[in-house]
GROMACS .gro file of C-alpha atoms in nm:
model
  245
    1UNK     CA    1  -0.406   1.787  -0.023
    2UNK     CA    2  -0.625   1.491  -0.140
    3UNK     CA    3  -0.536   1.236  -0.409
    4UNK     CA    4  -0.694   0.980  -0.515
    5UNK     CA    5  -0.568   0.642  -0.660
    6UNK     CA    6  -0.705   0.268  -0.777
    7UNK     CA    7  -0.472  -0.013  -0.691
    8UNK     CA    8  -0.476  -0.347  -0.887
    9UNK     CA    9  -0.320  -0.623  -0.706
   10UNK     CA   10  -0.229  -0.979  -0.797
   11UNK     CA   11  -0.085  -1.294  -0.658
   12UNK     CA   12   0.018  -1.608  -0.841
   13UNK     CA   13   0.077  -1.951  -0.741
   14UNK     CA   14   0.438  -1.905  -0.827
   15UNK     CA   15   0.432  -1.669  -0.569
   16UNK     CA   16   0.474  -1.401  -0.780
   17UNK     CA   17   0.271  -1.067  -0.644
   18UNK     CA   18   0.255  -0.761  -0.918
   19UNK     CA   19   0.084  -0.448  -0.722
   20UNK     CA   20  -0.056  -0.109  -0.991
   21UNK     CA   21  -0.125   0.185  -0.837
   22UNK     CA   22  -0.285   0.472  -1.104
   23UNK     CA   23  -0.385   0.806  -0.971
   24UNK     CA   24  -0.736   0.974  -1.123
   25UNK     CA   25  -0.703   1.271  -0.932
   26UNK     CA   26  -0.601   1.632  -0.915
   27UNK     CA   27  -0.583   1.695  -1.230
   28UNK     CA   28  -0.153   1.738  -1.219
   29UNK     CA   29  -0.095   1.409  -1.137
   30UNK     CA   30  -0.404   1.230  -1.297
   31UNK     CA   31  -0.275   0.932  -1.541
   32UNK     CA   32   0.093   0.926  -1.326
   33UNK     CA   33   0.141   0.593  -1.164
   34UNK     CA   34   0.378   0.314  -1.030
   35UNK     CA   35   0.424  -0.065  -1.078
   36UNK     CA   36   0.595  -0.317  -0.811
   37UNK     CA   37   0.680  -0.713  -0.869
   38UNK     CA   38   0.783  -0.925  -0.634
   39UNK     CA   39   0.942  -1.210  -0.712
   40UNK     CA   40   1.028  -1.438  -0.409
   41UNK     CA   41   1.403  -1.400  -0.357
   42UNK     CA   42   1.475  -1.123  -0.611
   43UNK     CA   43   1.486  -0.766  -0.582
   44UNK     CA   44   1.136  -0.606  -0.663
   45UNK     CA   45   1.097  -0.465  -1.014
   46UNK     CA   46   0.931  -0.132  -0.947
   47UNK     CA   47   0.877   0.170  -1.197
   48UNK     CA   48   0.730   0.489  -1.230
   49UNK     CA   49   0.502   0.611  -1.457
   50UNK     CA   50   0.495   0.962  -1.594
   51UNK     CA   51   0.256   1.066  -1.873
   52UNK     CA   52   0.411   1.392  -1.947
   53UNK     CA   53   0.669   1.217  -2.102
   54UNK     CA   54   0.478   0.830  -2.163
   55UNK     CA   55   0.771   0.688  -1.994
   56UNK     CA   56   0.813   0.422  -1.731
   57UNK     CA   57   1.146   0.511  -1.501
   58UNK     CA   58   1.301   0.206  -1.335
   59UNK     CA   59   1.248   0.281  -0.976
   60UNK     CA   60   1.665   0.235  -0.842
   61UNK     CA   61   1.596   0.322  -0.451
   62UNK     CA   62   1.366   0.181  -0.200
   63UNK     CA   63   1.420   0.479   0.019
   64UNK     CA   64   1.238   0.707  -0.223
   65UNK     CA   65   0.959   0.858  -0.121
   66UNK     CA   66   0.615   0.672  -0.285
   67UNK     CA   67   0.478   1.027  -0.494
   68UNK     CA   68   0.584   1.252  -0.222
   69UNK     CA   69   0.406   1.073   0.033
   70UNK     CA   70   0.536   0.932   0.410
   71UNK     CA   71   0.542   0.612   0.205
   72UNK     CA   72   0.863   0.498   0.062
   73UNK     CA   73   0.862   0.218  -0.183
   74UNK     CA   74   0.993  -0.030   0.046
   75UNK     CA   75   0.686   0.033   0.290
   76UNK     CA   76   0.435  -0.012  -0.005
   77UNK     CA   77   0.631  -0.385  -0.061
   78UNK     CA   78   0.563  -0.682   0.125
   79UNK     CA   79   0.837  -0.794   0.301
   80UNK     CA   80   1.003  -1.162   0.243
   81UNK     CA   81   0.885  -1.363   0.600
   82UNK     CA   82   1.248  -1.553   0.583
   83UNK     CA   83   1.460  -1.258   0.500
   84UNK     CA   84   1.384  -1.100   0.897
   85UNK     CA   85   1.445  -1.251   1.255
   86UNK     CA   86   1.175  -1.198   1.529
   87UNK     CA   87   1.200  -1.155   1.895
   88UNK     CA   88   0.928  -1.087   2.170
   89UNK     CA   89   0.940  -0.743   2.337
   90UNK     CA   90   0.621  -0.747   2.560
   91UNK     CA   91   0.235  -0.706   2.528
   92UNK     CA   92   0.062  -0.384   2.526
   93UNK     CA   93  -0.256  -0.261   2.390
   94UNK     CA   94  -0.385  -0.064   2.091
   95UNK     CA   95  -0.696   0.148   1.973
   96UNK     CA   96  -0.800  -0.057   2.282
   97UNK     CA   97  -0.727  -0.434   2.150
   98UNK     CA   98  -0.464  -0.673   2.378
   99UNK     CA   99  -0.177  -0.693   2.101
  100UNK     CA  100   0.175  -0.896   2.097
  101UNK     CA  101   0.500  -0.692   2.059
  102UNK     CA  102   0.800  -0.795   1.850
  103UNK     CA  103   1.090  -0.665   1.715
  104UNK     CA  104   1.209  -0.766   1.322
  105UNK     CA  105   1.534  -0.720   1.229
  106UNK     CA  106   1.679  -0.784   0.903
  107UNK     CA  107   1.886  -1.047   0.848
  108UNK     CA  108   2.120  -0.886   0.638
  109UNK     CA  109   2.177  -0.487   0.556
  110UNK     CA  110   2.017  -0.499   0.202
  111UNK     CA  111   1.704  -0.643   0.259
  112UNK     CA  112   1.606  -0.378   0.425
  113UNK     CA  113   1.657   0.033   0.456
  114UNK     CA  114   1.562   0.011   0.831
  115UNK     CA  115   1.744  -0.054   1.118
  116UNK     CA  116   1.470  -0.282   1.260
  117UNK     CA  117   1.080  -0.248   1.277
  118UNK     CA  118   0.871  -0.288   1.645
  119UNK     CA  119   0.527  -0.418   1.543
  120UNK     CA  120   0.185  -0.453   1.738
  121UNK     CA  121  -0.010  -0.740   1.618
  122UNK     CA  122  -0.373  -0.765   1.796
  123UNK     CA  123  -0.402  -1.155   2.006
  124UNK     CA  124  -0.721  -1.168   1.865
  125UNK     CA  125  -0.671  -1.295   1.463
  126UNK     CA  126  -0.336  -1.157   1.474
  127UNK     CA  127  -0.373  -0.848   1.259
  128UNK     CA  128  -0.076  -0.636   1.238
  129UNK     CA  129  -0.201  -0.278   1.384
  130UNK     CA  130   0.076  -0.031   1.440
  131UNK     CA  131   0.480  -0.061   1.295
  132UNK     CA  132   0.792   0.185   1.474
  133UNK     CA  133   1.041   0.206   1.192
  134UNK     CA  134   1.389   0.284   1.290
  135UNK     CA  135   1.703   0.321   1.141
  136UNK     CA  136   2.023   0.148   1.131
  137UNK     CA  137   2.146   0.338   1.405
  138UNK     CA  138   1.848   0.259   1.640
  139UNK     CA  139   1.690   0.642   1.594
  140UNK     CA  140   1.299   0.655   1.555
  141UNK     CA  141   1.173   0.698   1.233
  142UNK     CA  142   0.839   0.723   1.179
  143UNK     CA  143   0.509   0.501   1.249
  144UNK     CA  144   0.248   0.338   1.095
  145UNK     CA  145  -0.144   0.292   1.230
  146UNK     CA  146  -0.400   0.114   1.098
  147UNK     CA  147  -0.763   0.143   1.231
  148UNK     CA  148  -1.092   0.032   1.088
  149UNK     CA  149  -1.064  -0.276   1.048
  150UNK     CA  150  -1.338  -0.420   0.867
  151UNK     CA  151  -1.461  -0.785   0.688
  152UNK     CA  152  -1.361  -0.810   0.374
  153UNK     CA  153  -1.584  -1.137   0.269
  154UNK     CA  154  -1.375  -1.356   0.316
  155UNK     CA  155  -1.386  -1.576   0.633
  156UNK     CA  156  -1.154  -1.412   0.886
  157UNK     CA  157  -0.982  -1.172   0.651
  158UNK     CA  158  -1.012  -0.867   0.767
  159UNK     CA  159  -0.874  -0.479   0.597
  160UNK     CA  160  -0.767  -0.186   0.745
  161UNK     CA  161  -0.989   0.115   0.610
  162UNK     CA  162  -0.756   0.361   0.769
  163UNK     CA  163  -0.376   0.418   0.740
  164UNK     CA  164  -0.213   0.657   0.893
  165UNK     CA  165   0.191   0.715   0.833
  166UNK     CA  166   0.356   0.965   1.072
  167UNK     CA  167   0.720   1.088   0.995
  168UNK     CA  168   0.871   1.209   1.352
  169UNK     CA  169   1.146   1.343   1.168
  170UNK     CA  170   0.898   1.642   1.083
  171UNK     CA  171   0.626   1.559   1.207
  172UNK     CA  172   0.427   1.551   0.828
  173UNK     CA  173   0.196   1.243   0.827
  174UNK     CA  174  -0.009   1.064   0.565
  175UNK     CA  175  -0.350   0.904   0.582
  176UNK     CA  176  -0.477   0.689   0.321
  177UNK     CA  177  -0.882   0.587   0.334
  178UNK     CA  178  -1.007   0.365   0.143
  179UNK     CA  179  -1.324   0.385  -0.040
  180UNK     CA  180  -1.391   0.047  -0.147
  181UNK     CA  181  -1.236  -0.292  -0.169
  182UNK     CA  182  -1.340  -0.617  -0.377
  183UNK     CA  183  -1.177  -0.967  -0.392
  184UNK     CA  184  -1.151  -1.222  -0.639
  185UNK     CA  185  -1.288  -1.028  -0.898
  186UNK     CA  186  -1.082  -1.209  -1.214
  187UNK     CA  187  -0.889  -0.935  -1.283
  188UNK     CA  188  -0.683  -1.028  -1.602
  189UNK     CA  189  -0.317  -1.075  -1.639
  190UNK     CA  190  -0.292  -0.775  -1.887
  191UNK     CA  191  -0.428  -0.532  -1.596
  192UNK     CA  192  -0.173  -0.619  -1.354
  193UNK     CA  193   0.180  -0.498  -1.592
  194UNK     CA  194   0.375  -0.169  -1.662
  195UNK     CA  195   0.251  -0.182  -2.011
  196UNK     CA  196  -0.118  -0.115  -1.862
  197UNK     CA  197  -0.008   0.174  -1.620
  198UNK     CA  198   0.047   0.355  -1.955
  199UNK     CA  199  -0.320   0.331  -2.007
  200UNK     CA  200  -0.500   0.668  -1.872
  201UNK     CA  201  -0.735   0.548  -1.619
  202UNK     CA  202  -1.033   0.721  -1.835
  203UNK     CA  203  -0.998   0.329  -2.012
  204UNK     CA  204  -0.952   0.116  -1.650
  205UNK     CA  205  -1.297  -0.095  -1.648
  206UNK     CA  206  -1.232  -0.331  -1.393
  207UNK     CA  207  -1.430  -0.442  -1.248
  208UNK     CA  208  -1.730  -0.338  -1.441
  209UNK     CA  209  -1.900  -0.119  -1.207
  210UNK     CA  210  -1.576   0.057  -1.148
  211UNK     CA  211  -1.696   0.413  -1.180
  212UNK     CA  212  -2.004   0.308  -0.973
  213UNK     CA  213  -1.863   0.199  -0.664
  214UNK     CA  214  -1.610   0.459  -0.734
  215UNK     CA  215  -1.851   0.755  -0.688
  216UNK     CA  216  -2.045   0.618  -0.414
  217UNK     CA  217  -1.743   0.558  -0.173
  218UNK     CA  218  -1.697   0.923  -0.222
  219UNK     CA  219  -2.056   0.975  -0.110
  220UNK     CA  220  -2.009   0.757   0.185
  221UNK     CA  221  -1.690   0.938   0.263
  222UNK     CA  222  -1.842   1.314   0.184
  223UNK     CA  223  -1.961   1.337   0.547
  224UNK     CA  224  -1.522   1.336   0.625
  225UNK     CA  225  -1.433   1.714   0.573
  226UNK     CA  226  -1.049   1.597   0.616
  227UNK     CA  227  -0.848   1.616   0.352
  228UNK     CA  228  -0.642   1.313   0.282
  229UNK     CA  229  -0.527   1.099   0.054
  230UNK     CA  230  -0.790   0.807  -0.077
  231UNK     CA  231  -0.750   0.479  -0.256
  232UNK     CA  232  -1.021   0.274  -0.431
  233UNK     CA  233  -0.937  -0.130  -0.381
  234UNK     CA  234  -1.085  -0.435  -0.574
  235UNK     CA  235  -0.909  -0.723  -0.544
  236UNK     CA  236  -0.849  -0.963  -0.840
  237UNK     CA  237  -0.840  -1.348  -0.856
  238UNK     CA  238  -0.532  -1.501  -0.691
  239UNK     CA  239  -0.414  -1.126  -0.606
  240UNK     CA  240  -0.619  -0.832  -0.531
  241UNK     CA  241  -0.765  -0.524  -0.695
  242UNK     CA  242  -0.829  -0.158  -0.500
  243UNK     CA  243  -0.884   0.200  -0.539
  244UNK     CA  244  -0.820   0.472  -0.281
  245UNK     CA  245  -0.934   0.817  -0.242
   0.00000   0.00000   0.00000
């Protein structure tokens, strides 16, 4: 089944990071959304939006699954650096790039649902590539890949175009495309806050060729008979802005 979703995302210099993901597509889920702040040493504020009832729900658990998906809401936050310790495992390759192996483990049991997380970063720019999640009692989870990695305009920044998420528990997986991306686009305050994932995306306008680039990454991406789930990305001054199909 395909969805597709826009994702606003902004940073602050207080460190601050407030991420809005609104789905436009199928029609039963069009308008729902979510909301995530981070706030450097807090827990993350996250809610979800549901338009059947124009109500934000405080999001309690980061082990719930993100809209059904192989994506919990932990996995769609950005981890605190200081809040894990690292170790070297070994080196190893991936999608045919030399990449470093580490384990992270959390420092202590609540910042974090997992056990621990093995991560390949590539030696060349250090671009995380591929993450085994496991539990707290060592047993496999599930896996993360991301492929396509592309420029994104800004020197040595580069984006992964392809995510795949792969539960071995049941052997579902997820793949998120995405069908654009822009950065530093001055996306305003107001765009990036639960009372704008209220909004029905019919009224998002950011940036202003929005629909535009919209409909021509689905052109670009109509030669892919796969069904999956997209995002559309633009990302907004001091923070990011996307969409995915």
């Amino acid at each position: 089944r395909t969805r597709e979703f826009l994702r606003y995302q902004m940073k602050n210099p207080d460190a601050t990071k407030r991420t809005l993901l609104k789905f436009s597509h199928p029609n039963d889920i069009k308008d729902m959304g979510t909301f995530n702040e981070e706030v450097k040493g807090q827990d993350d504020l996250q809610y979800l939006y549901l338009p059947a009832t124009d109500k934000l729900r405080r999001v309690s658990s980061k082990s719930t699954s993100w809209m059904g998906s192989d994506f919990n809401f932990e996995d769609i936050s950005e981890a605190e650096f200081e809040n894990f310790s690292y170790s070297g495992l070994s080196s190893g390759t991936f999608d045919g790039h030399a990449c470093h192996i580490y384990t992270k483990t959390p420092m202590k049991p609540e910042h974090s649902i997992y056990g621990k997380q093995v991560e390949w970063v590539r030696t060349d720019g250090f671009l995380p590539v591929k993450t085994a999640y496991y539990d707290k009692e060592g047993k496999e989870l599930k896996v993360f890949e991301f492929t396509d990695l592309r420029d994104s305009g800004l020197a040595g920044v580069k984006h992964a175009w392809k995510i795949v998420a792969r539960n071995l528990q049941d052997g579902h997986s997820t793949e998120l495309s995405r069908l654009w991306l822009r950065l530093d686009t001055g996306l305003a305050e107001q765009c990036a806050t639960p009372d704008y994932l209220k909004k029905s995306i019919a009224f998002y306008n950011h940036p202003a060729d929005l629909w535009a680039i919209w409909e021509d990454g689905r052109k670009k991406e109509a030669g892919d008979k796969a069904e999956r789930p997209m995002v559309s990305q633009a990302l907004g001054k001091g923070g990011s802005v996307a969409a995915m199909p």
